[in-house]
PDB file of C-alpha atoms in Angstrom:
ATOM      1  CA  MET V   1     -41.130 111.547  87.309  1.00 66.00           C
ATOM      2  CA  SER V   2     -38.346 113.497  85.392  1.00 89.00           C
ATOM      3  CA  LEU V   3     -37.515 112.499  81.701  1.00 94.00           C
ATOM      4  CA  THR V   4     -34.430 110.158  81.171  1.00 95.00           C
ATOM      5  CA  ASP V   5     -32.130 110.779  78.506  1.00 96.00           C
ATOM      6  CA  ARG V   6     -33.723 108.126  75.979  1.00 97.00           C
ATOM      7  CA  ASP V   7     -37.307 109.950  76.963  1.00 97.00           C
ATOM      8  CA  LYS V   8     -35.766 113.194  75.721  1.00 96.00           C
ATOM      9  CA  GLN V   9     -34.434 111.648  72.541  1.00 97.00           C
ATOM     10  CA  ILE V  10     -37.849 109.872  71.668  1.00 97.00           C
ATOM     11  CA  ILE V  11     -39.708 113.214  72.080  1.00 96.00           C
ATOM     12  CA  LYS V  12     -36.809 115.008  70.136  1.00 95.00           C
ATOM     13  CA  ALA V  13     -37.574 112.381  67.042  1.00 96.00           C
ATOM     14  CA  LEU V  14     -41.160 112.438  67.437  1.00 96.00           C
ATOM     15  CA  ASP V  15     -40.983 116.346  66.723  1.00 94.00           C
ATOM     16  CA  LYS V  16     -38.674 115.757  63.890  1.00 94.00           C
ATOM     17  CA  PHE V  17     -40.403 113.289  62.167  1.00 95.00           C
ATOM     18  CA  ARG V  18     -43.832 114.598  63.311  1.00 94.00           C
ATOM     19  CA  VAL V  19     -45.175 110.904  63.355  1.00 95.00           C
ATOM     20  CA  MET V  20     -43.701 107.666  64.511  1.00 97.00           C
ATOM     21  CA  ASP V  21     -44.973 104.067  64.789  1.00 97.00           C
ATOM     22  CA  ARG V  22     -44.419 101.935  67.870  1.00 97.00           C
ATOM     23  CA  ASP V  23     -42.352  99.450  65.754  1.00 97.00           C
ATOM     24  CA  SER V  24     -40.088 102.111  64.637  1.00 98.00           C
ATOM     25  CA  ILE V  25     -39.309 103.630  68.006  1.00 98.00           C
ATOM     26  CA  ALA V  26     -38.720 100.261  69.211  1.00 98.00           C
ATOM     27  CA  GLU V  27     -36.127  99.450  66.411  1.00 97.00           C
ATOM     28  CA  LEU V  28     -34.516 102.838  66.786  1.00 97.00           C
ATOM     29  CA  PHE V  29     -34.304 103.280  70.648  1.00 97.00           C
ATOM     30  CA  PHE V  30     -34.719  99.883  72.286  1.00 97.00           C
ATOM     31  CA  ALA V  31     -32.918  97.509  69.643  1.00 94.00           C
ATOM     32  CA  GLY V  32     -30.426  96.388  72.480  1.00 88.00           C
ATOM     33  CA  LEU V  33     -33.214  94.974  74.869  1.00 93.00           C
ATOM     34  CA  LYS V  34     -34.623  91.427  74.925  1.00 92.00           C
ATOM     35  CA  ASN V  35     -37.965  92.460  74.022  1.00 96.00           C
ATOM     36  CA  PRO V  36     -37.863  96.037  72.144  1.00 96.00           C
ATOM     37  CA  LYS V  37     -41.481  96.253  71.337  1.00 96.00           C
ATOM     38  CA  TYR V  38     -42.387  95.537  75.207  1.00 96.00           C
ATOM     39  CA  ALA V  39     -39.958  98.019  76.231  1.00 97.00           C
ATOM     40  CA  ALA V  40     -41.342 100.598  74.141  1.00 97.00           C
ATOM     41  CA  ASN V  41     -44.733 100.403  74.868  1.00 96.00           C
ATOM     42  CA  ASN V  42     -44.017 100.550  78.563  1.00 96.00           C
ATOM     43  CA  VAL V  43     -42.048 103.952  77.889  1.00 97.00           C
ATOM     44  CA  LEU V  44     -44.537 105.357  75.423  1.00 97.00           C
ATOM     45  CA  LEU V  45     -47.615 104.719  77.951  1.00 97.00           C
ATOM     46  CA  ARG V  46     -45.788 106.332  80.781  1.00 96.00           C
ATOM     47  CA  LEU V  47     -44.879 109.287  78.386  1.00 97.00           C
ATOM     48  CA  LEU V  48     -48.414 109.399  77.067  1.00 96.00           C
ATOM     49  CA  ARG V  49     -49.973 108.988  80.615  1.00 96.00           C
ATOM     50  CA  ASP V  50     -47.765 112.181  81.873  1.00 95.00           C
ATOM     51  CA  GLY V  51     -48.932 114.185  78.918  1.00 93.00           C
ATOM     52  CA  GLU V  52     -45.486 114.641  77.142  1.00 95.00           C
ATOM     53  CA  ILE V  53     -46.445 112.907  73.843  1.00 96.00           C
ATOM     54  CA  GLN V  54     -49.577 112.417  71.712  1.00 94.00           C
ATOM     55  CA  ARG V  55     -51.122 109.007  70.399  1.00 94.00           C
ATOM     56  CA  SER V  56     -53.409 107.679  67.383  1.00 92.00           C
ATOM     57  CA  THR V  57     -55.208 104.306  68.009  1.00 92.00           C
ATOM     58  CA  ALA V  58     -56.294 104.673  64.287  1.00 89.00           C
ATOM     59  CA  PHE V  59     -53.490 102.609  63.210  1.00 90.00           C
ATOM     60  CA  ILE V  60     -51.817  99.444  64.029  1.00 91.00           C
ATOM     61  CA  PRO V  61     -49.010  99.603  65.550  1.00 93.00           C
ATOM     62  CA  TYR V  62     -50.245 102.918  67.252  1.00 95.00           C
ATOM     63  CA  CYS V  63     -48.639 105.963  66.156  1.00 96.00           C
ATOM     64  CA  TYR V  64     -47.132 108.655  68.325  1.00 96.00           C
ATOM     65  CA  PHE V  65     -46.879 112.422  67.966  1.00 93.00           C
ATOM     66  CA  GLY V  66     -44.449 115.035  69.806  1.00 89.00           C
ATOM     67  CA  PRO V  67     -46.151 117.244  72.174  1.00 85.00           C
ATOM     68  CA  ASN V  68     -46.310 120.247  69.412  1.00 82.00           C
ATOM     69  CA  VAL V  69     -47.112 118.416  66.467  1.00 85.00           C
ATOM     70  CA  GLN V  70     -50.635 119.380  65.234  1.00 86.00           C
ATOM     71  CA  ILE V  71     -51.944 116.739  62.953  1.00 85.00           C
ATOM     72  CA  LYS V  72     -55.364 114.759  63.375  1.00 83.00           C
ATOM     73  CA  ALA V  73     -55.277 111.135  64.631  1.00 77.00           C
ATOM     74  CA  GLN V  74     -56.833 109.955  61.203  1.00 78.00           C
ATOM     75  CA  SER V  75     -54.824 112.301  58.916  1.00 84.00           C
ATOM     76  CA  GLN V  76     -53.748 111.087  55.282  1.00 83.00           C
ATOM     77  CA  LYS V  77     -50.467 112.886  56.195  1.00 89.00           C
ATOM     78  CA  ILE V  78     -49.491 110.311  58.574  1.00 92.00           C
ATOM     79  CA  GLY V  79     -48.947 107.866  55.817  1.00 92.00           C
ATOM     80  CA  HIS V  80     -46.510 110.402  54.219  1.00 93.00           C
ATOM     81  CA  PHE V  81     -44.660 110.899  57.422  1.00 95.00           C
ATOM     82  CA  LEU V  82     -44.455 107.143  58.197  1.00 96.00           C
ATOM     83  CA  ALA V  83     -42.851 106.665  54.403  1.00 96.00           C
ATOM     84  CA  ILE V  84     -40.296 109.354  55.117  1.00 97.00           C
ATOM     85  CA  LEU V  85     -39.313 107.802  58.604  1.00 97.00           C
ATOM     86  CA  ASN V  86     -39.061 104.609  56.469  1.00 97.00           C
ATOM     87  CA  VAL V  87     -36.715 106.234  54.248  1.00 97.00           C
ATOM     88  CA  TYR V  88     -34.645 107.395  57.409  1.00 98.00           C
ATOM     89  CA  LYS V  89     -34.577 103.989  58.543  1.00 97.00           C
ATOM     90  CA  GLU V  90     -33.368 102.610  55.179  1.00 96.00           C
ATOM     91  CA  MET V  91     -30.512 105.190  54.907  1.00 96.00           C
ATOM     92  CA  LEU V  92     -29.392 104.684  58.442  1.00 95.00           C
ATOM     93  CA  LYS V  93     -28.802 100.917  57.929  1.00 94.00           C
ATOM     94  CA  LEU V  94     -26.749 101.834  54.877  1.00 93.00           C
ATOM     95  CA  GLY V  95     -24.160 103.768  56.591  1.00 87.00           C
ATOM     96  CA  ASP V  96     -22.695 107.342  56.583  1.00 88.00           C
ATOM     97  CA  LEU V  97     -26.164 109.214  56.888  1.00 95.00           C
ATOM     98  CA  GLU V  98     -24.528 112.859  58.131  1.00 95.00           C
ATOM     99  CA  SER V  99     -27.732 114.853  58.129  1.00 96.00           C
ATOM    100  CA  PHE V 100     -31.591 114.225  57.464  1.00 97.00           C
ATOM    101  CA  LEU V 101     -34.217 116.996  57.839  1.00 97.00           C
ATOM    102  CA  VAL V 102     -37.967 116.593  57.183  1.00 96.00           C
ATOM    103  CA  GLU V 103     -39.435 119.048  55.095  1.00 93.00           C
ATOM    104  CA  PRO V 104     -36.907 121.836  55.286  1.00 93.00           C
ATOM    105  CA  LYS V 105     -38.289 125.408  53.981  1.00 87.00           C
ATOM    106  CA  TYR V 106     -36.081 127.534  51.519  1.00 85.00           C
ATOM    107  CA  GLY V 107     -37.302 130.720  50.510  1.00 71.00           C
ATOM    108  CA  LYS V 108     -41.033 131.974  50.222  1.00 70.00           C
ATOM    109  CA  LYS V 109     -43.584 129.456  50.833  1.00 66.00           C
ATOM    110  CA  GLY V 110     -45.255 128.405  47.358  1.00 61.00           C
ATOM    111  CA  ASP V 111     -42.305 130.063  45.517  1.00 64.00           C
ATOM    112  CA  SER V 112     -39.819 127.563  45.790  1.00 75.00           C
ATOM    113  CA  ALA V 113     -39.485 123.836  46.192  1.00 85.00           C
ATOM    114  CA  GLU V 114     -40.233 122.009  49.452  1.00 88.00           C
ATOM    115  CA  PRO V 115     -38.630 118.590  49.497  1.00 94.00           C
ATOM    116  CA  ASP V 116     -39.915 115.919  51.957  1.00 95.00           C
ATOM    117  CA  ILE V 117     -36.393 115.187  53.136  1.00 97.00           C
ATOM    118  CA  TYR V 118     -32.799 116.944  52.580  1.00 97.00           C
ATOM    119  CA  ALA V 119     -30.037 114.390  53.457  1.00 97.00           C
ATOM    120  CA  HIS V 120     -26.281 114.318  53.520  1.00 96.00           C
ATOM    121  CA  PHE V 121     -25.187 111.055  52.637  1.00 96.00           C
ATOM    122  CA  ARG V 122     -21.883 109.800  52.174  1.00 93.00           C
ATOM    123  CA  LYS V 123     -20.739 113.295  51.406  1.00 92.00           C
ATOM    124  CA  THR V 124     -23.380 114.001  48.847  1.00 94.00           C
ATOM    125  CA  PRO V 125     -26.461 116.203  49.375  1.00 96.00           C
ATOM    126  CA  PHE V 126     -29.758 115.170  48.449  1.00 97.00           C
ATOM    127  CA  PHE V 127     -33.270 116.428  48.076  1.00 97.00           C
ATOM    128  CA  ILE V 128     -35.739 113.411  48.233  1.00 97.00           C
ATOM    129  CA  GLU V 129     -39.445 113.261  47.169  1.00 95.00           C
ATOM    130  CA  VAL V 130     -41.361 110.362  48.607  1.00 95.00           C
ATOM    131  CA  GLN V 131     -43.772 110.096  46.156  1.00 87.00           C
ATOM    132  CA  LYS V 132     -46.630 107.544  47.389  1.00 80.00           C
ATOM    133  CA  THR V 133     -49.483 109.199  45.350  1.00 78.00           C
ATOM    134  CA  VAL V 134     -49.255 109.292  41.597  1.00 77.00           C
ATOM    135  CA  TYR V 135     -48.629 112.621  40.129  1.00 79.00           C
ATOM    136  CA  SER V 136     -49.633 113.941  36.508  1.00 82.00           C
ATOM    137  CA  VAL V 137     -46.781 114.703  33.998  1.00 79.00           C
ATOM    138  CA  LYS V 138     -47.934 118.447  34.523  1.00 84.00           C
ATOM    139  CA  GLN V 139     -47.848 118.298  38.518  1.00 85.00           C
ATOM    140  CA  MET V 140     -44.464 116.434  38.518  1.00 87.00           C
ATOM    141  CA  GLN V 141     -42.855 119.209  35.928  1.00 87.00           C
ATOM    142  CA  GLU V 142     -44.161 121.903  38.108  1.00 87.00           C
ATOM    143  CA  LYS V 143     -42.468 120.313  41.130  1.00 89.00           C
ATOM    144  CA  LEU V 144     -39.284 120.201  39.233  1.00 91.00           C
ATOM    145  CA  ASP V 145     -39.744 123.852  38.050  1.00 89.00           C
ATOM    146  CA  ARG V 146     -39.527 124.824  41.873  1.00 90.00           C
ATOM    147  CA  TYR V 147     -36.229 123.188  42.133  1.00 91.00           C
ATOM    148  CA  VAL V 148     -35.044 125.039  39.110  1.00 91.00           C
ATOM    149  CA  LEU V 149     -36.256 128.206  41.041  1.00 89.00           C
ATOM    150  CA  LEU V 150     -34.347 127.189  43.899  1.00 91.00           C
ATOM    151  CA  TYR V 151     -31.055 126.186  42.330  1.00 91.00           C
ATOM    152  CA  GLU V 152     -31.580 129.913  40.262  1.00 90.00           C
ATOM    153  CA  SER V 153     -32.077 131.771  43.713  1.00 87.00           C
ATOM    154  CA  GLY V 154     -28.402 130.816  45.054  1.00 87.00           C
ATOM    155  CA  ILE V 155     -30.164 130.066  48.513  1.00 87.00           C
ATOM    156  CA  ILE V 156     -28.251 126.747  48.416  1.00 89.00           C
ATOM    157  CA  ASP V 157     -24.560 126.278  48.416  1.00 84.00           C
ATOM    158  CA  LYS V 158     -22.941 124.500  45.501  1.00 85.00           C
ATOM    159  CA  PRO V 159     -22.701 121.841  44.673  1.00 91.00           C
ATOM    160  CA  PHE V 160     -26.770 121.755  44.546  1.00 94.00           C
ATOM    161  CA  PRO V 161     -28.292 118.607  45.709  1.00 95.00           C
ATOM    162  CA  HIS V 162     -29.444 115.877  43.693  1.00 95.00           C
ATOM    163  CA  VAL V 163     -32.894 115.445  43.535  1.00 95.00           C
ATOM    164  CA  LEU V 164     -34.342 111.757  44.188  1.00 96.00           C
ATOM    165  CA  ILE V 165     -37.743 110.752  43.280  1.00 95.00           C
ATOM    166  CA  LEU V 166     -38.769 107.706  45.466  1.00 96.00           C
ATOM    167  CA  SER V 167     -41.956 106.245  43.688  1.00 92.00           C
ATOM    168  CA  ASP V 168     -43.087 103.138  42.120  1.00 90.00           C
ATOM    169  CA  GLN V 169     -44.101 105.512  39.038  1.00 87.00           C
ATOM    170  CA  ARG V 170     -41.831 106.337  36.588  1.00 88.00           C
ATOM    171  CA  TYR V 171     -42.039 110.006  35.288  1.00 85.00           C
ATOM    172  CA  ALA V 172     -40.933 111.104  31.785  1.00 84.00           C
ATOM    173  CA  ILE V 173     -38.362 113.699  32.883  1.00 82.00           C
ATOM    174  CA  ASP V 174     -36.636 114.840  29.698  1.00 72.00           C
ATOM    175  CA  GLU V 175     -35.378 118.262  30.250  1.00 72.00           C
ATOM    176  CA  ASP V 176     -31.699 118.743  31.030  1.00 83.00           C
ATOM    177  CA  TYR V 177     -31.275 120.055  34.248  1.00 89.00           C
ATOM    178  CA  ALA V 178     -28.520 121.928  35.696  1.00 89.00           C
ATOM    179  CA  PHE V 179     -28.634 119.426  38.777  1.00 92.00           C
ATOM    180  CA  LYS V 180     -29.043 115.644  38.839  1.00 92.00           C
ATOM    181  CA  VAL V 181     -32.536 114.014  38.770  1.00 93.00           C
ATOM    182  CA  PHE V 182     -32.718 110.595  39.700  1.00 94.00           C
ATOM    183  CA  GLN V 183     -35.567 108.074  40.063  1.00 93.00           C
ATOM    184  CA  SER V 184     -35.940 104.934  41.956  1.00 94.00           C
ATOM    185  CA  GLU V 185     -38.450 102.672  44.214  1.00 94.00           C
ATOM    186  CA  SER V 186     -36.339 102.885  47.117  1.00 95.00           C
ATOM    187  CA  PHE V 187     -33.158 104.562  48.278  1.00 96.00           C
ATOM    188  CA  THR V 188     -31.477 101.015  48.663  1.00 94.00           C
ATOM    189  CA  GLU V 189     -32.354 100.330  44.937  1.00 94.00           C
ATOM    190  CA  PHE V 190     -30.869 103.528  43.908  1.00 94.00           C
ATOM    191  CA  LEU V 191     -27.719 102.911  45.653  1.00 92.00           C
ATOM    192  CA  ALA V 192     -27.386  99.663  43.859  1.00 91.00           C
ATOM    193  CA  SER V 193     -28.101 101.154  40.637  1.00 89.00           C
ATOM    194  CA  LEU V 194     -24.860 103.133  40.847  1.00 84.00           C
ATOM    195  CA  LYS V 195     -22.708  99.923  41.654  1.00 78.00           C
ATOM    196  CA  SER V 196     -22.761  99.275  37.646  1.00 62.00           C
ATOM    197  CA  ALA V 197     -21.544 102.854  36.925  1.00 55.00           C
ATOM    198  CA  PRO V 198     -19.175 103.909  39.858  1.00 50.00           C
ATOM    199  CA  VAL V 199     -18.091 107.607  40.236  1.00 48.00           C
ATOM    200  CA  SER V 200     -14.530 108.046  40.797  1.00 44.00           C
ATOM    201  CA  LYS V 201     -14.357 111.854  40.752  1.00 46.00           C
ATOM    202  CA  PRO V 202     -16.966 114.621  40.723  1.00 45.00           C
ATOM    203  CA  ASN V 203     -18.415 115.379  37.419  1.00 42.00           C
ATOM    204  CA  GLU V 204     -19.714 118.910  36.214  1.00 43.00           C
ATOM    205  CA  ARG V 205     -23.101 118.101  38.318  1.00 45.00           C
ATOM    206  CA  GLY V 206     -20.894 117.285  41.504  1.00 44.00           C
ATOM    207  CA  VAL V 207     -21.886 113.627  41.658  1.00 44.00           C
ATOM    208  CA  ARG V 208     -19.606 112.236  44.352  1.00 42.00           C
ATOM    209  CA  ILE V 209     -21.524 109.198  45.711  1.00 42.00           C
ATOM    210  CA  VAL V 210     -18.878 106.404  46.394  1.00 40.00           C
ATOM    211  CA  VAL V 211     -20.584 103.046  46.304  1.00 38.00           C
ATOM    212  CA  LYS V 212     -19.083 101.015  49.252  1.00 36.00           C
TER     213      LYS V 212
END
């Protein structure tokens, strides 16, 4: 059976996000149907049977992978990728999400920053760290130092993206960086925190968020 346009969109999304759970696939691709989860199950089972996708039954709901994704069915990375997917869904609901890249690579591996997400939201670029494990002060400093190296490399066009750390843990970040560093528990909470101090025009660090 040939692939439908929706089949192709699902496979493309699985390759992009590495891992997607059944409920998220239903939410993103079957929302207009009477029973999105049931419809998603039928399509996913067909794609699985035809060898177009992969599946892990180690999680409930089941998780699915693109055909070219190399990841173990019980890998701890699955939880990390699902957290990135949740940020995507959150930003999508907030509107004006222009682009969203998962783990983009800049410069030489090990020598520069490797953000979990690059997103362009409401005309503003972000590097987003989805921090589900607690880092030591030293580990977080080393992570931010890599962003300094990336900033100084000139690889990224100005204005340099703001660095947003999404974590339940609050980190002591004292150094005055050439770019803006934010911390919040979620993107929704971060956006809400800006409402008390709306920005009318870009400042010296290029903050251009427009709160709606």
